[in-house]
Short mmCIF file of C-alpha atoms and ligand atoms in Angstrom, two decimals:
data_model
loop_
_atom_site.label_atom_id
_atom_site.label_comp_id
_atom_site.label_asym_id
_atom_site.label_seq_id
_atom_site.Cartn_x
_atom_site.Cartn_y
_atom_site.Cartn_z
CA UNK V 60 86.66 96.21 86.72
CA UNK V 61 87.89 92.71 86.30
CA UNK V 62 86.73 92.74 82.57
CA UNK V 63 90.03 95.12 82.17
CA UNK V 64 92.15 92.44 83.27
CA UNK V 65 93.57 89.92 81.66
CA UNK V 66 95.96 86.99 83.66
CA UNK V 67 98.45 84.85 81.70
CA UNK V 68 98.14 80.79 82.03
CA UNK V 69 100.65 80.94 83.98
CA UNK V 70 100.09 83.67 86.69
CA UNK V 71 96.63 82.30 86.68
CA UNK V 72 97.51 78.58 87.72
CA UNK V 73 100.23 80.38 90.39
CA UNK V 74 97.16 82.15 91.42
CA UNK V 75 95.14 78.92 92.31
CA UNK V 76 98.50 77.01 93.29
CA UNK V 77 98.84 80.13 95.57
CA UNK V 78 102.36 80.46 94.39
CA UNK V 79 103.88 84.02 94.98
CA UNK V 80 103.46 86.32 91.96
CA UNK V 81 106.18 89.12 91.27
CA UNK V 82 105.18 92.16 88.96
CA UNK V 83 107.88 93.42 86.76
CA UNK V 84 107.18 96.18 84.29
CA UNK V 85 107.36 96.61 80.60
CA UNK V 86 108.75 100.41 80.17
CA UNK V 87 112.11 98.76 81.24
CA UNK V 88 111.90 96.78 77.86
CA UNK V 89 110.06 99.36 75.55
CA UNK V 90 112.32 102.61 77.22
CA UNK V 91 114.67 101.29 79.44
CA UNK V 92 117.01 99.16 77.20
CA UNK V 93 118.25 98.84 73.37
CA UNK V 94 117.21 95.22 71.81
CA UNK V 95 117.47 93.02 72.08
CA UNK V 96 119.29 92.98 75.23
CA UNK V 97 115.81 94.33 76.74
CA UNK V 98 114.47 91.12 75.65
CA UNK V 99 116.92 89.12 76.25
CA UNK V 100 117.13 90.51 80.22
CA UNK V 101 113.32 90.07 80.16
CA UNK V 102 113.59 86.75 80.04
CA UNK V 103 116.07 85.74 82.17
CA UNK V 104 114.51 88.10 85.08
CA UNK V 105 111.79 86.10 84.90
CA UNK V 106 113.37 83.02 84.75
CA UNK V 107 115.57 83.91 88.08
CA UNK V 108 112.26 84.18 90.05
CA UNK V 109 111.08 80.85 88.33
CA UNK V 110 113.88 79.33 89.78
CA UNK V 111 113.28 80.63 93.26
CA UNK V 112 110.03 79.88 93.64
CA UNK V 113 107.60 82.70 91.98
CA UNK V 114 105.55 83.48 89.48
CA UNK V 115 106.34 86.21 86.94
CA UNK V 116 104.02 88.92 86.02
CA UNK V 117 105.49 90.87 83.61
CA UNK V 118 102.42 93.88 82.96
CA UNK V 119 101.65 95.54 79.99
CA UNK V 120 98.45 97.21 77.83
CA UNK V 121 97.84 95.62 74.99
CA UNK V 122 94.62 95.32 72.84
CA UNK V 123 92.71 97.26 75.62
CA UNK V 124 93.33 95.02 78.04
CA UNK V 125 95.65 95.48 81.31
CA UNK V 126 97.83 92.01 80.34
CA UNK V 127 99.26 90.22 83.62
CA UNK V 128 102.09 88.20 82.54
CA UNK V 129 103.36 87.78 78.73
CA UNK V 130 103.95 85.56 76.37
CA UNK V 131 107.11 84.95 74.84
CA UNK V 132 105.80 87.01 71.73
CA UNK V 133 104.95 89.79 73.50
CA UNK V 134 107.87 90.19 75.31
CA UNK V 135 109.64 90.11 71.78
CA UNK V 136 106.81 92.77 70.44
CA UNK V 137 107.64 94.96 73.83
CA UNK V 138 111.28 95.15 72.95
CA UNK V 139 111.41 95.37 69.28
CA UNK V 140 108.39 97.89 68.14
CA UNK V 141 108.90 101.63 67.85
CA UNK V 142 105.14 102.27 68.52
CA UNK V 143 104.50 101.23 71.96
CA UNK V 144 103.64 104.28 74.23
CA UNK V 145 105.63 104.75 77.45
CA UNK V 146 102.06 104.68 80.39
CA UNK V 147 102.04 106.11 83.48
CA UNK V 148 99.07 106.73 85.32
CA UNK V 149 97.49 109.12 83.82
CA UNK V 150 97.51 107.15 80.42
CA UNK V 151 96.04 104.31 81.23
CA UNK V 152 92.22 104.80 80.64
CA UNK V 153 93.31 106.62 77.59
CA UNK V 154 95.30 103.69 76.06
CA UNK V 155 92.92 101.13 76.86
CA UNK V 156 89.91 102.68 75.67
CA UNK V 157 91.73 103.10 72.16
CA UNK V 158 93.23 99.84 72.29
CA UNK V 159 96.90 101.07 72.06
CA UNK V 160 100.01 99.30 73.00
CA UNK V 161 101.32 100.77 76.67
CA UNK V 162 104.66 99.90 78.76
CA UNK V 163 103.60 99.94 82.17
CA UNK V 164 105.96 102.29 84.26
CA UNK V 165 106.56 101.75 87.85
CA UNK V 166 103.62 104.10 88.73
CA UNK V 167 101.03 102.35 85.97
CA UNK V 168 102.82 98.66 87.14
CA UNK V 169 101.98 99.09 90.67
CA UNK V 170 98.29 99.79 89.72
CA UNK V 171 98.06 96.78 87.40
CA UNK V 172 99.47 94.57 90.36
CA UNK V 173 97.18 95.96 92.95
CA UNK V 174 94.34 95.27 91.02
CA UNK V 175 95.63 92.28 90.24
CA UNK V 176 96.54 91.41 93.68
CA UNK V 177 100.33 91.36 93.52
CA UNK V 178 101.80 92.84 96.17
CA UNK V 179 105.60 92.61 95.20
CA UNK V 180 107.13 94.17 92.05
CA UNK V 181 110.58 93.98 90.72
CA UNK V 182 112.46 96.42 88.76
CA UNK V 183 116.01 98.56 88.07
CA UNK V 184 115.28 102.30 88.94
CA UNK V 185 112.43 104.53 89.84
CA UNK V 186 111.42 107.44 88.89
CA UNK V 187 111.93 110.52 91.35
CA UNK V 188 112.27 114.14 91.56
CA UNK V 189 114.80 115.63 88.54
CA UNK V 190 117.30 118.16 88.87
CA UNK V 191 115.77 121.56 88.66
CA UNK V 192 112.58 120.47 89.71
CA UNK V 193 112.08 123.95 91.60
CA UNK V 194 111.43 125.18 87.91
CA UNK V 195 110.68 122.56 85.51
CA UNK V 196 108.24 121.03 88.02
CA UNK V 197 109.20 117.20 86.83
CA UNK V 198 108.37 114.49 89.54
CA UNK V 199 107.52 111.24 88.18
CA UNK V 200 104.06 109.68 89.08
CA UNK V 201 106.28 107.07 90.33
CA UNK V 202 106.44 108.54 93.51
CA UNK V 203 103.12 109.86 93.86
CA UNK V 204 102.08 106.07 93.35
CA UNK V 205 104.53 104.87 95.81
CA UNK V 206 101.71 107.31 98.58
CA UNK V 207 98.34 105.44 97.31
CA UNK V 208 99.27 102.00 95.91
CA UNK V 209 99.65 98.49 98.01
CA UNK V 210 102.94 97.15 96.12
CA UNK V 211 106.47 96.42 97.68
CA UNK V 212 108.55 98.00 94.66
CA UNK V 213 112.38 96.45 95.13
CA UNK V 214 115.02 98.50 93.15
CA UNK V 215 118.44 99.46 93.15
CA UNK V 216 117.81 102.59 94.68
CA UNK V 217 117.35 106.47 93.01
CA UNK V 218 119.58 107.46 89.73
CA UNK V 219 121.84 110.39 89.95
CA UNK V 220 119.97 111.62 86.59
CA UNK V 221 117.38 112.44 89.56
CA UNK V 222 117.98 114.90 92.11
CA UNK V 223 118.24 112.35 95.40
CA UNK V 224 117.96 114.53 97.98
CA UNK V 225 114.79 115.71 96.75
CA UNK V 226 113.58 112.49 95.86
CA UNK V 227 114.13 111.43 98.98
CA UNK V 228 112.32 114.41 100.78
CA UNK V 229 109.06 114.28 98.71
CA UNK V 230 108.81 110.39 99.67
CA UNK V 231 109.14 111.48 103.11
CA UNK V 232 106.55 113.84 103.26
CA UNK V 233 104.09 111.25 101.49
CA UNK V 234 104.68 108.88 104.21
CA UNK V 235 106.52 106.02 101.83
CA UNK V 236 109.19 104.38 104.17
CA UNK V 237 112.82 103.98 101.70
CA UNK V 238 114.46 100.37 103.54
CA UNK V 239 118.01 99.61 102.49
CA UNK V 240 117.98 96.01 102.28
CA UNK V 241 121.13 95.14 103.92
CA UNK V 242 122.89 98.90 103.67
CA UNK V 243 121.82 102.27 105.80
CA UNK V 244 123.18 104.28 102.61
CA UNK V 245 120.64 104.69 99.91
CA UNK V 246 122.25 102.82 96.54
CA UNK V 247 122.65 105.19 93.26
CA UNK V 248 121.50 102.43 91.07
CA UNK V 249 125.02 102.32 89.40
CA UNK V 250 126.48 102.64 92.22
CA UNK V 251 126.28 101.25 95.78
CA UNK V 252 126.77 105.23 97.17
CA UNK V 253 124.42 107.75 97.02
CA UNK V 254 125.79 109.86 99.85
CA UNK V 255 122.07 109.96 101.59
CA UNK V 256 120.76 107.41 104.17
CA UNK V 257 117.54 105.37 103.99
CA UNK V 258 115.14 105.89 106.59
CA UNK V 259 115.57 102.02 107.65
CA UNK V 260 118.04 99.08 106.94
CA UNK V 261 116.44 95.89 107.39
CA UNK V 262 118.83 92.52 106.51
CA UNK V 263 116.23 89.84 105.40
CA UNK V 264 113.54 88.85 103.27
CA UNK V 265 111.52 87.99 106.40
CA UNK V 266 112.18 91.31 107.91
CA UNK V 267 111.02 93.51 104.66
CA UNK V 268 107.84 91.13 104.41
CA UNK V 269 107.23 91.73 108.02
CA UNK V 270 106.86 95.41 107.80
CA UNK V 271 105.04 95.58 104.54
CA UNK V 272 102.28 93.59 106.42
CA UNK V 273 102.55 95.67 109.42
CA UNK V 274 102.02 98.51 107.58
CA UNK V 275 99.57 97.00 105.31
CA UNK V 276 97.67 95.40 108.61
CA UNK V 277 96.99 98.74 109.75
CA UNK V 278 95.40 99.70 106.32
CA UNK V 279 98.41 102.58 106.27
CA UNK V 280 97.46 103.40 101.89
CA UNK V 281 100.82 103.20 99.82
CA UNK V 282 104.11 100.68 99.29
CA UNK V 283 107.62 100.95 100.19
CA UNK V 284 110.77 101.38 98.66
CA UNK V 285 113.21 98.67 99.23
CA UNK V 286 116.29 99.46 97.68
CA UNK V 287 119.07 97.05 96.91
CA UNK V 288 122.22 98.33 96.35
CA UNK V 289 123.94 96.97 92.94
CA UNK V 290 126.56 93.31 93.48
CA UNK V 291 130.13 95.22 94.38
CA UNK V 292 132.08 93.72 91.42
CA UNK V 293 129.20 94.99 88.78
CA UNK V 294 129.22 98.45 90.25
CA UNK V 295 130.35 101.28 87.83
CA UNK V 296 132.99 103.97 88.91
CA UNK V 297 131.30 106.76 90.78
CA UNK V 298 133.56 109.76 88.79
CA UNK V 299 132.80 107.95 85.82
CA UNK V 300 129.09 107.73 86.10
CA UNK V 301 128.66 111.47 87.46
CA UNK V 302 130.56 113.09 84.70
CA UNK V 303 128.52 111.20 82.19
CA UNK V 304 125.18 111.72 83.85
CA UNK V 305 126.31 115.58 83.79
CA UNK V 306 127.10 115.54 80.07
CA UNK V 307 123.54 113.62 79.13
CA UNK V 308 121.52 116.23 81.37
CA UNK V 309 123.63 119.14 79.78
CA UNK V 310 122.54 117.52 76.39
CA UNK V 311 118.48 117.70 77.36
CA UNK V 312 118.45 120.52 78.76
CA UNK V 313 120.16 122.18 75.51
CA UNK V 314 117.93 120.23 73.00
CA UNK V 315 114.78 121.22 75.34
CA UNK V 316 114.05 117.60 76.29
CA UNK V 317 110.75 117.75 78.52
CA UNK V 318 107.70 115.53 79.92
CA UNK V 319 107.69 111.63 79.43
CA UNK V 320 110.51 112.15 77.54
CA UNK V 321 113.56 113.14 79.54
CA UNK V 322 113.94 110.06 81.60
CA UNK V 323 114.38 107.46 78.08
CA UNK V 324 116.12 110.52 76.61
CA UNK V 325 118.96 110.51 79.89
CA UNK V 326 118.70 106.80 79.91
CA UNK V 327 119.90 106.43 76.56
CA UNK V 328 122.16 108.93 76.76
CA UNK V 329 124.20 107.72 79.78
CA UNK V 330 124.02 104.29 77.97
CA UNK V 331 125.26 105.64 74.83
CA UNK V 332 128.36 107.26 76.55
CA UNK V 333 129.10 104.67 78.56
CA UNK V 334 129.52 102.47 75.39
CA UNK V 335 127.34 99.97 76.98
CA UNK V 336 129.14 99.58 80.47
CA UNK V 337 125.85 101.13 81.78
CA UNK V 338 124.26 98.90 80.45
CA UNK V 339 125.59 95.86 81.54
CA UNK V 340 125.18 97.18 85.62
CA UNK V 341 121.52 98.11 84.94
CA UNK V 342 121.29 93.88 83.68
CA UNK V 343 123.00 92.76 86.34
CA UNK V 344 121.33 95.16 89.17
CA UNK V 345 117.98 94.30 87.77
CA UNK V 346 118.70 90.40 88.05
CA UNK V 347 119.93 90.90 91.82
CA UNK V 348 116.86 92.99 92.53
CA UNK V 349 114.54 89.48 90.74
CA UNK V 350 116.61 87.59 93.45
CA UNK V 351 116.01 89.43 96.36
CA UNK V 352 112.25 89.93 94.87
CA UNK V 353 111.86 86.36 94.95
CA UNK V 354 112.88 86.12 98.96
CA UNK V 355 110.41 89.12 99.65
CA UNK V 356 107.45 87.96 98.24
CA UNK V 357 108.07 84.00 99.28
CA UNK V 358 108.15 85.71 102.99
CA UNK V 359 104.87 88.08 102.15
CA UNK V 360 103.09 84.80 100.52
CA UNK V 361 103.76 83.15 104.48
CA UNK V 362 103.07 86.07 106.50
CA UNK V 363 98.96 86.67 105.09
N1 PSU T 280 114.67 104.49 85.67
C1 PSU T 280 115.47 103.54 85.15
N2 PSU T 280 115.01 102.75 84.14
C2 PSU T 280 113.75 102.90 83.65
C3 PSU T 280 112.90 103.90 84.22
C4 PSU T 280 113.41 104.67 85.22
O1 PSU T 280 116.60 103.38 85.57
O2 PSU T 280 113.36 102.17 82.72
C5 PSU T 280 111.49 104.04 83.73
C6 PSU T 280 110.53 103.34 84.70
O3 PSU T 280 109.49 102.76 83.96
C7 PSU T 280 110.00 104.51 85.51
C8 PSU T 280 109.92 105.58 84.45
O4 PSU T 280 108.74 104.27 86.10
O5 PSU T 280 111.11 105.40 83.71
C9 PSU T 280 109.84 106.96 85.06
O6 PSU T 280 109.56 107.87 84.06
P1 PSU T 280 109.15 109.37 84.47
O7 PSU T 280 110.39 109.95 85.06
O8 PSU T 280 108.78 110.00 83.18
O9 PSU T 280 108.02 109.25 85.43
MN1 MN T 281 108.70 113.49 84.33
#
């Protein structure tokens, strides 16, 4: 299996330092964000959790070969080329064996960093369960991934794109515990307010880590949501952001937007109409999320 995988210099000498390692994925950059802001918030995410004490592990597929941490060039490549296909799960085998260039999502990130042996990973939003789900039948593997795979996924909670409430109910009845780290209301990603509770607030890096390997301990399979709710003063009005979210998921459903394709087609949507303001709250939510990351997996790296 290992011949798959290939570690940076740098997550390799954190390995054998026994530094902590932090996953962050590479859909973020490829689908997530415009360039070269992508690249540019690439960079400094990684940075922050230099700074406090881990080692980055950005993940991506490249050249048939699952690639744990990336050079500055292929960070650039990530965020600048049209080609690069958007894997999940299910793609992964697929891209490899053709030796295609694949963004990890959160779902195809957390199985790069278990079989890597990472057990924290850092990004902005998850995937979940979309509006008219009842019909269209579009969950993200994100969530399905979230039951089966060993990673600690920190993010700023569930987008409003997604319908919450049923997000929130399909994670319960796979058994994946949703923390609020240091709120009991479950964060909206641009907003601290989702209107739903998490199943558990916890208030400390010490107290996440202590749970994961409690849970982990008893060989209980899957990870953990632990969502952190966007910094107050970066927050986006809540009006604001609903009525846009409603326009972009009017606009998909009219141009028949469907599979892998409606969650980069909503993102840039909402990013679009918000003439950028969007996007400067998904930056700053992802760099709070690579600070709080850092704490988490400094506290895991302790508590073996
Ligand atoms: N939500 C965001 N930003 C993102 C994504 C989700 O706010 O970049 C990306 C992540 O990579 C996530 C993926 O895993 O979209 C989910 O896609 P889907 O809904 O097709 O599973
Ligand atoms: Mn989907």
């Amino acid at each position: 299996m290992q011949q798959y995988i290939e570690l940076s210099a740098e997550v390799q000498k954190g390995k054998e330092q026994g530094l902590p390692i932090v996953a962050l994925e590479s859909t973020i950059i490829s689908h997530g964000m415009p360039y070269p802001q992508n690249v540019q918030t690439a960079r400094e995410v990684e940075q922050i959790l230099r700074d406090n004490g881990c080692v980055p592990a950005t993940i991506a597929l490249i050249d048939g070969k699952i690639k744990i941490g990336l050079s500055d060039e292929e960070l650039e490549m990530f965020g600048n080329a049209k080609n690069v296909a958007k894997a999940s799960r299910r793609d992964i085998g697929y891209l490899l064996a053709t030796k295609q260039t694949g963004a990890t999502t959160v779902a195809a990130t957390m199985i790069s960093a278990e079989l890597a042996g990472i057990e924290l990973f850092v990004t902005g939003g998850i995937g979940g369960v979309h509006r008219g789900a009842e019909t269209t039948m579009d969950i993200s593997a994100d969530l399905e991934e979230l039951a089966t795979t060993k990673v600690g996924v920190v993010c700023a909670g569930a987008k409003s794109i997604l319908d919450i409430g049923l997000t929130l109910e399909y994670l319960e009845t796979k058994g994946v515990p949703v923390i609020g780290y240091g709120t009991s209301e479950l964060p909206a990603f641009y907003t601290r307010k989702s209107g739903f509770d998490v199943n558990f607030r916890l208030d400390t890096p010490q107290e996440v880590a202590e749970m994961l390997r409690t849970k982990w301990n008893l060989n209980l399979q899957g990870g953990a949501v632990i969502a952190n709710p966007i910094p107050e003063k970066e927050a986006l009005d809540h009006d604001f952001i609903t009525n846009i979210i409603e326009k972009a998921l009017a606009e998909a459903e009219e141009k028949h937007i469907h599979g892998k394709e409606v969650t980069p087609f909503l993102l840039g949507k909402v990013k679009e109409l918000t003439e950028g303001s969007s996007l400067e709250a998904n930056i700053a939510l992802v760099k709070n999320n690579a600070l709080v990351g850092a704490q988490i997996a400094k506290a895991l790296n302790t508590n073996k």
